[in-house]
Coordinates of C-alpha atoms and ligand atoms in Angstrom, one line a residue:
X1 CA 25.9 -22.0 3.5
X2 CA 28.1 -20.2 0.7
X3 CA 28.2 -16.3 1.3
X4 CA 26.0 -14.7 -1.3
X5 CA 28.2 -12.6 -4.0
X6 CA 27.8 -9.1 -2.9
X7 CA 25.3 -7.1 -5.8
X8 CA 26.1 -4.3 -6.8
X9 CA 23.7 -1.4 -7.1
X10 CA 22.6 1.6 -9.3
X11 CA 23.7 4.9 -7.9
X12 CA 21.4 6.4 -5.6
X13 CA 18.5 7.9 -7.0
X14 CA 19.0 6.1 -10.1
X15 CA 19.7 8.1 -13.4
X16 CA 19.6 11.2 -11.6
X17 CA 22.8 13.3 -12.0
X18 CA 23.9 14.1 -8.7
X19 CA 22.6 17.6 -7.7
X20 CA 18.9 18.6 -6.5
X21 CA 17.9 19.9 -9.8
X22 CA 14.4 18.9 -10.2
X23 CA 13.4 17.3 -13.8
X24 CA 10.2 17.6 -15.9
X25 CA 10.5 13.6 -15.7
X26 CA 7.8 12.1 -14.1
X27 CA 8.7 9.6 -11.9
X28 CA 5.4 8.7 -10.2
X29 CA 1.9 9.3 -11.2
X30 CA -1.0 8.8 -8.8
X31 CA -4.3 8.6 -11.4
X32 CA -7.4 8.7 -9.5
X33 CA -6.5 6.9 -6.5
X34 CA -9.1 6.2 -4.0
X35 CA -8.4 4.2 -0.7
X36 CA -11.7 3.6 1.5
X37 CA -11.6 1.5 4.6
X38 CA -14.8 -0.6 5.1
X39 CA -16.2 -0.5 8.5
X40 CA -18.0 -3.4 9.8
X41 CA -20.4 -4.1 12.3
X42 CA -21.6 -8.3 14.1
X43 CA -19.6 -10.8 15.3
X44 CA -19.8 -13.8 13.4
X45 CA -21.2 -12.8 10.3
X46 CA -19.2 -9.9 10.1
X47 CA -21.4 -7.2 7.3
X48 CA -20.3 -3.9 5.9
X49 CA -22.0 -0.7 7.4
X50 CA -20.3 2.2 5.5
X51 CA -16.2 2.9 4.7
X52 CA -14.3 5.7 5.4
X53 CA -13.4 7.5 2.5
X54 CA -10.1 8.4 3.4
X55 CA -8.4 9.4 0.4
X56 CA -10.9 10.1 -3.1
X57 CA -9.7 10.3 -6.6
X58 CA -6.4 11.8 -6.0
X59 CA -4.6 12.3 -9.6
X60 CA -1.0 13.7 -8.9
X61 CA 2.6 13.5 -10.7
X62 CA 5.9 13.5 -9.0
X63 CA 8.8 14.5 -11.0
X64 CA 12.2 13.1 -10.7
X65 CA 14.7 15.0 -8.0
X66 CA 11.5 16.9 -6.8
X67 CA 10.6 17.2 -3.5
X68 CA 6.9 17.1 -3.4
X69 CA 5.5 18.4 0.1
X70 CA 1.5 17.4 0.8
X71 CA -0.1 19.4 3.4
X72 CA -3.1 19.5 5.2
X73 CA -4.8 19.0 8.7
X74 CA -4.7 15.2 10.6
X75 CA -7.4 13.2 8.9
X76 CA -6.7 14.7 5.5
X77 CA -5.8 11.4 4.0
X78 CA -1.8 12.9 4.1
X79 CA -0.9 9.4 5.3
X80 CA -2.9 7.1 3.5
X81 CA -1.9 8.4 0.4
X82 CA 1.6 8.2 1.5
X83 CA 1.2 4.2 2.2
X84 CA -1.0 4.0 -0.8
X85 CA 1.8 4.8 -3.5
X86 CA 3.9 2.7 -1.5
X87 CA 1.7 -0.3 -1.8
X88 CA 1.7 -0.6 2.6
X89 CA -2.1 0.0 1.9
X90 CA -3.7 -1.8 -1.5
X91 CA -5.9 0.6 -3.1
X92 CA -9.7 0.5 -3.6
X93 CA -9.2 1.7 -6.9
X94 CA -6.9 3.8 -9.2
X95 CA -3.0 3.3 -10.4
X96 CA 0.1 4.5 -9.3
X97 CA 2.5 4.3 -11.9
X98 CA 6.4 4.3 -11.0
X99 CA 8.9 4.6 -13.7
X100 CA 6.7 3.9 -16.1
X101 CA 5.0 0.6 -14.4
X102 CA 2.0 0.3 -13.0
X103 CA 2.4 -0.7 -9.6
X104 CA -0.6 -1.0 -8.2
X105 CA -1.4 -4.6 -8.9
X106 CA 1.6 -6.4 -8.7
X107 CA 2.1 -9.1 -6.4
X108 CA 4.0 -9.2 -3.5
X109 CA 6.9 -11.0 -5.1
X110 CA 6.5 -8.4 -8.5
X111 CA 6.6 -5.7 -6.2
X112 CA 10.4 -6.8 -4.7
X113 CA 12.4 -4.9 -7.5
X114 CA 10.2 -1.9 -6.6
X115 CA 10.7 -1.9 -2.8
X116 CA 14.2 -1.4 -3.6
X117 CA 13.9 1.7 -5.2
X118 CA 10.7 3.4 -2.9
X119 CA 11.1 3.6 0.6
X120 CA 9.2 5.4 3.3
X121 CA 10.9 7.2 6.2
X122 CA 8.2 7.1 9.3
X123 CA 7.2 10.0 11.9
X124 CA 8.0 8.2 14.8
X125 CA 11.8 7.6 15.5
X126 CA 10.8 6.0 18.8
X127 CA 8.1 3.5 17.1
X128 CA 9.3 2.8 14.3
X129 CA 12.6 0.8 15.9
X130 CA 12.4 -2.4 17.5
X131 CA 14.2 -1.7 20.9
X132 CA 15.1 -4.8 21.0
X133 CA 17.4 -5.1 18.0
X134 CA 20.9 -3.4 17.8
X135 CA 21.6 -0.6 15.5
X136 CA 23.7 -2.3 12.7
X137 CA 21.1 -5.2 11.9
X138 CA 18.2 -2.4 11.9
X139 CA 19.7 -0.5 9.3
X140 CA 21.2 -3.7 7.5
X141 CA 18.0 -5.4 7.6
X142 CA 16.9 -4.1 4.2
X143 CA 20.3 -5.4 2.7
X144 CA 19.6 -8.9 4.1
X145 CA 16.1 -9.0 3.0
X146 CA 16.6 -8.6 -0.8
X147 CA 19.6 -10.4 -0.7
X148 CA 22.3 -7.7 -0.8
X149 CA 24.9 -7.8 1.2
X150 CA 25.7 -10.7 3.8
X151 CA 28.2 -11.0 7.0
X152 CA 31.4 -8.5 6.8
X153 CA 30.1 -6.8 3.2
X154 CA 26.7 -6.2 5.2
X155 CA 28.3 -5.0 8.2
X156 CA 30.8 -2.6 6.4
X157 CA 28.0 -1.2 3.8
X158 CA 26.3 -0.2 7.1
X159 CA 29.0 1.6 8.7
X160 CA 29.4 3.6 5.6
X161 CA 25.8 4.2 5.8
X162 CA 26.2 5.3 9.5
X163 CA 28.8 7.8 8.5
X164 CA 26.6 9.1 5.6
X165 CA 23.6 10.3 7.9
X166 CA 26.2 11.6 10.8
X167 CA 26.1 8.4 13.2
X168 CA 29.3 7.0 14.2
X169 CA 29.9 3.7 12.7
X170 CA 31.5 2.4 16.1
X171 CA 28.1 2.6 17.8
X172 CA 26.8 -0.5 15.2
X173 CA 26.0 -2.5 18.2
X174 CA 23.8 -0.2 20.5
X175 CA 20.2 -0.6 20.7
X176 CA 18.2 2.2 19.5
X177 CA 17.5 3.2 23.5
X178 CA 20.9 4.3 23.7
X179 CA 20.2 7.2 21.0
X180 CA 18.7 10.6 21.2
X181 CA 15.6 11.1 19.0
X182 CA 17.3 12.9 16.5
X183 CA 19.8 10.4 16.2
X184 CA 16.9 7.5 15.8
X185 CA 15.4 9.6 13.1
X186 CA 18.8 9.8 11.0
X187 CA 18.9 5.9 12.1
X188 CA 15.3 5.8 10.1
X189 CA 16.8 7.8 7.1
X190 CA 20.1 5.3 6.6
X191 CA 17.6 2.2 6.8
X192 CA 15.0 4.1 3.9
X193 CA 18.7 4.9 2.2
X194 CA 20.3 1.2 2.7
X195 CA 19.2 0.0 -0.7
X196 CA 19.8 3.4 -2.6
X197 CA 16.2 4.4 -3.4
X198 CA 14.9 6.3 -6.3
X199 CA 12.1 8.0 -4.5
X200 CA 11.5 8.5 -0.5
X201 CA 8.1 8.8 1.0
X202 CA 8.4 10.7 3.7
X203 CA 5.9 10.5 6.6
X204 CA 6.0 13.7 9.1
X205 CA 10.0 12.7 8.9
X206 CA 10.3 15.8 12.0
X207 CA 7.0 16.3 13.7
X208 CA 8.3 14.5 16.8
X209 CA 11.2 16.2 17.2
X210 CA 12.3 19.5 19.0
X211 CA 13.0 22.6 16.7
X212 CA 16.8 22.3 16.8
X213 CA 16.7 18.6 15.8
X214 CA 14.4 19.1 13.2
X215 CA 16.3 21.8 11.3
X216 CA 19.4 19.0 11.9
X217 CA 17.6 16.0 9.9
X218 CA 15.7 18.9 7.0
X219 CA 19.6 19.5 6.5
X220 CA 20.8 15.7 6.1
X221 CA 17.7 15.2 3.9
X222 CA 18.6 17.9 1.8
X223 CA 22.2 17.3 1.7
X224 CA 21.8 13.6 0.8
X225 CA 18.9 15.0 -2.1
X226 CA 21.7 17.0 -3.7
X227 CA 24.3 14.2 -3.4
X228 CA 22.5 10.9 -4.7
X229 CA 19.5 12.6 -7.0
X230 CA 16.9 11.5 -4.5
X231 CA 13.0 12.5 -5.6
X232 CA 11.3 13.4 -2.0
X233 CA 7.2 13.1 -1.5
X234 CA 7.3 14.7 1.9
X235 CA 4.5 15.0 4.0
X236 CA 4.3 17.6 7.3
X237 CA 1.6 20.0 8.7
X238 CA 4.1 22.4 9.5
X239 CA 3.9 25.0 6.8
X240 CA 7.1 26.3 7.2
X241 CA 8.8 23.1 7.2
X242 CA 6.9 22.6 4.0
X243 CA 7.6 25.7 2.8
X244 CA 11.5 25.4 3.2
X245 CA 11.8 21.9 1.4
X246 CA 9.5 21.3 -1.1
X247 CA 9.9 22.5 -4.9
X248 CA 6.0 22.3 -5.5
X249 CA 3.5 21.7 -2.7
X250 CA -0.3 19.9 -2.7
X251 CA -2.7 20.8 0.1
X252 CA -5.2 18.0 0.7
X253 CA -9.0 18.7 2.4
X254 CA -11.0 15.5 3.4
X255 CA -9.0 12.9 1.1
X256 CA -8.5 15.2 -2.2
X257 CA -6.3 17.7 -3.9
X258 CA -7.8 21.2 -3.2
X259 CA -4.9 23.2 -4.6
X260 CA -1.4 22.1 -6.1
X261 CA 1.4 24.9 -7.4
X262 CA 5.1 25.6 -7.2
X263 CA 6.2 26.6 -3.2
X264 CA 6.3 30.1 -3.8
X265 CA 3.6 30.7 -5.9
X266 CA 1.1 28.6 -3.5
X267 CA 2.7 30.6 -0.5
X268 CA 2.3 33.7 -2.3
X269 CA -0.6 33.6 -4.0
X270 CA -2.5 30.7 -2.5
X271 CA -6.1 30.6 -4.9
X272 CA -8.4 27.9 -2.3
X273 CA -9.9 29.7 0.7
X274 CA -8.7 26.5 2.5
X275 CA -5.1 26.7 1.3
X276 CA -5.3 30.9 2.3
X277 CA -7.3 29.8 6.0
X278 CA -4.0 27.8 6.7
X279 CA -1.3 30.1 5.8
X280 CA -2.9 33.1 7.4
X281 CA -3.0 30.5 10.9
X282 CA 1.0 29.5 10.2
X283 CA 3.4 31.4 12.3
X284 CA 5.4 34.2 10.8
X285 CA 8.9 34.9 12.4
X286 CA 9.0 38.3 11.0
X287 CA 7.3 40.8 13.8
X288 CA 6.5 42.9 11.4
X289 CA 5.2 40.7 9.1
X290 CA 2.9 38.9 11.5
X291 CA 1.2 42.1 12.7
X292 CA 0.2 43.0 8.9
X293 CA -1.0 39.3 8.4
X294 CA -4.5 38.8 9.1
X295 CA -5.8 35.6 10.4
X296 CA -8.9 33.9 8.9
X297 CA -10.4 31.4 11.8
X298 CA -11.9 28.3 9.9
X299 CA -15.3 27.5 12.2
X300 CA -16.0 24.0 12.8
X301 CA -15.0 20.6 12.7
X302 CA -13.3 19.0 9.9
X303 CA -16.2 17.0 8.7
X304 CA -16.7 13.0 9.1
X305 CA -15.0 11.1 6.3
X306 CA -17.8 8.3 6.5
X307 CA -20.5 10.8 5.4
X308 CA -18.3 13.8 3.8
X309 CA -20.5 16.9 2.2
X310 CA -21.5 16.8 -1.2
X311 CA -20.5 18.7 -3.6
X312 CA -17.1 20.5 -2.6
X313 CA -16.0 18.8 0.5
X314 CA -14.9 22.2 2.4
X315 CA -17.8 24.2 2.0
X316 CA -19.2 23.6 5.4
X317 CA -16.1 25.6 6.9
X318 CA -15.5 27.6 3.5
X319 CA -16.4 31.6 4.2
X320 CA -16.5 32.1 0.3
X321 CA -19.2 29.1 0.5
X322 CA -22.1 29.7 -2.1
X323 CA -25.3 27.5 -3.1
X324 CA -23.8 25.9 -5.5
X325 CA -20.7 25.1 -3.6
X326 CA -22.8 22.2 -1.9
X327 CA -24.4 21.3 -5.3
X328 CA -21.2 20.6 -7.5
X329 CA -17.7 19.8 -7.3
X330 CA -15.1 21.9 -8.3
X331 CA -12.4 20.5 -10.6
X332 CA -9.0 20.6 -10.3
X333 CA -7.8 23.1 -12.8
X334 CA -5.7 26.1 -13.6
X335 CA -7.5 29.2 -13.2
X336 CA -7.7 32.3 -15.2
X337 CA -4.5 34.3 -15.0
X338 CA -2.7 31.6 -13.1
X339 CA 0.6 30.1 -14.4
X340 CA 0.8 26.7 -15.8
X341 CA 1.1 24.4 -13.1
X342 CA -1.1 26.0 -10.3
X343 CA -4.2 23.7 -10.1
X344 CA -7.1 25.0 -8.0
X345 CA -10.3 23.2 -7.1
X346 CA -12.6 26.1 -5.8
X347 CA -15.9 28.0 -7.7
X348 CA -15.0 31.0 -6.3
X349 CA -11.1 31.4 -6.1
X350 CA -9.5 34.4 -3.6
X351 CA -8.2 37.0 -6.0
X352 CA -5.1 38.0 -5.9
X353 CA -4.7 40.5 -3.3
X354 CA -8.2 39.7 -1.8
X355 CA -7.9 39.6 1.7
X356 CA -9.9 36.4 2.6
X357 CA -12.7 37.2 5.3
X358 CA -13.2 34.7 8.1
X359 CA -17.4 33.8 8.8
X360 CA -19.2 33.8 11.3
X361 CA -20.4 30.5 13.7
X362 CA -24.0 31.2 12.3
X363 CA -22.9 31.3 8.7
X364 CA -20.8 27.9 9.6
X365 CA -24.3 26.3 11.2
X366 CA -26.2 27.4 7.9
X367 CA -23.3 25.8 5.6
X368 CA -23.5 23.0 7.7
X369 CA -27.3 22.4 6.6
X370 CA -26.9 22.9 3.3
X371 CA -28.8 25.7 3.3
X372 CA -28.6 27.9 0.0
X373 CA -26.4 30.8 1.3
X374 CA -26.5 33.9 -0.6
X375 CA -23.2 35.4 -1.8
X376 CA -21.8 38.5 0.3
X377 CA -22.9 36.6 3.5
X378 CA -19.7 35.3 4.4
X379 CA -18.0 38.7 3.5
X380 CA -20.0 40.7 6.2
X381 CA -18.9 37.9 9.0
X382 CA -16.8 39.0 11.5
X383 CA -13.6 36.1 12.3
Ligands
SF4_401 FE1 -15.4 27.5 -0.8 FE2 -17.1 27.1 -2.8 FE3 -14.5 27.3 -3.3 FE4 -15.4 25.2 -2.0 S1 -15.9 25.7 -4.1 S2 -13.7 26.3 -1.5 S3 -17.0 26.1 -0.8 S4 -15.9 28.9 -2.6

């Protein structure tokens, strides 16, 4: 079989001048994207008994040589979304438009020249390898999938890749056992950078490693940002991970967008009671900063995706909860006196400078029974 004539690709990261400087280009525009999972009960006639509404009308744009972080607790919908924009997951309904193109229908042979330039880098460095597979045709095996690279071109395009993420190239033939699991993760991150990606999803890329690790693969992701004009979504429930990477952030509740704003904006000034409940919980390293912080304990469950609260989703936990809070849903929107480009989906906003007052378990019980709560109730809980 004739060796297939090595292609040549774009530059990383596409158009991008080489340099993390974030563009008002969108890139990628998520419009109203909903993802439900049916769940279904019998055994040969197998019938629909509900869906979990994992993520719900979720409009978002991603700009090119951003890094996008999306927070929020497990269950959120983080993850689904993640595999929704890139097409692992079809979606119930919406678009998700990449370059211009909606991608959300295409088939799976359309959709090629778009896995090129999209890849996902997982959470798990230790499930996400086959151990039974060396090194070199792990990373490689994008190149021989879309036709890339074959035999000695393959092997010396992953070598280079090796070098780029801090691997030595001479350890091409190990198996993935033979790593430590910071060196699998950078293993992960030369595979999602084989066939030089416009944009990187990626999924809790450091929640399984220890602390020293995960500062060690923040800084290749950065570095290799700045070099090849990469655009990052980057999902992690670690705030201060979050807080350190991402050039705007979104905080998700129960499958939507409650808040979206630039890092240090939302850190500063965060405007949901949800987004304020989970900074106040983050850890400070500044001693003197964590004894002025106050901590606002969020009652409760998260509630069930299958049967989520009407009206806003969050004001069963929500100390700012009033009776119309369980009525109507709040839109998405910029808020008096708040810059352009801090979206918040809340009735009653915390101020700026409002300290945000945890409730009680009784006021959580009422909230949880829709019952009509009167406003001030939550203020005189303790927390
Ligand atoms: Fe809380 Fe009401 Fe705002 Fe929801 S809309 S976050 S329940 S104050």
């Amino acid at each position: 079989m004739p060796e297939p004539v090595p292609v040549e690709l774009p530059p990383p990261g596409g158009e991008t001048p080489p340099a993390h400087r974030p563009s008002a280009e969108t890139l990628l525009r998520i419009e109203n994207v909903v993802k439900h999972f049916p769940i279904k009960r019998g055994i040969f006639f197998k019938r629909q008994i509900g869906s979990v509404q994992a993520v719900e009308g979720v409009n978002l744009e991603v700009h090119r040589g951003e890094t996008l972080g999306l927070v929020g607790e497990t269950g959120c919908g983080k993850s689904t979304l993640a595999r929704c924009i890139t097409r692992l997951h079809p979606l119930t309904s919406g678009r998700v438009v990449f370059d211009g193109v909606d991608i959300s229908r295409l088939s799976v042979r359309q959709m090629r020249p778009y896995r090129r330039r999209m890849q996902m880098i997982f959470q798990d460095p230790y499930g996400s390898l086959n151990p039974r597979r060396r090194v070199g045709s792990i990373i490689g095996d994008p190149l021989a999938i879309h036709g890339v690279a074959e035999g000695s071109e393959r092997k010396r395009r992953v070598q280079e890749l090796m070098e780029t993420v801090g691997l030595n190239p001479e350890h091409y033939n190990r198996f993935p056992s033979e790593f430590s699991g910071g060196q699998r993760q950078r293993i992960g991150v030369a595979r999602a950078l084989a066939l030089r990606p416009t944009l990187i999803v990626c999924d809790e890329p450091v929640s399984a490693l220890d602390v020293s690790v995960q500062a060690q693969i923040i800084n290749l992701l950065e570095d290799l940002q700045g070099e090849f004009g990469l655009t990052y979504v980057f999902i992690a429930h670690d705030l201060a991970v979050v807080e350190h990477v991402s050039d705007r952030v979104a905080v998700m509740y129960l499958g939507k967008v409650v808040e979206l704003a630039d890092t240090a904006e939302l850190f500063g000034s965060p405007r949901h009671p949800y987004t304020a409940a989970l900074l106040s919980a983050s850890m400070v390293a500044d001693p003197e900063k964590a004894r002025a912080s106050h901590r606002v304990v969020l009652y409760g469950d998260v509630p069930s995706p299958i049967n989520p609260p009407t009206g806003c989703r969050f004001h069963t936990r929500c100390p700012k909860a009033q009776s119309i809070c369980s009525a109507e849903e709040p839109p998405l929107e910029v808020k008096p006196g708040d810059p352009a480009g801090h979206f918040t989906a809340c009735h009653f906003p915390v101020q700026r400078g409002e300290t945000l007052v945890g409730a009680t378990p009784e006021f959580h019980q009422a909230a949880a029974g829709f019952v009509a709560i009167s406003p001030g109730t939550a203020a005189e809980g303790g927390g």
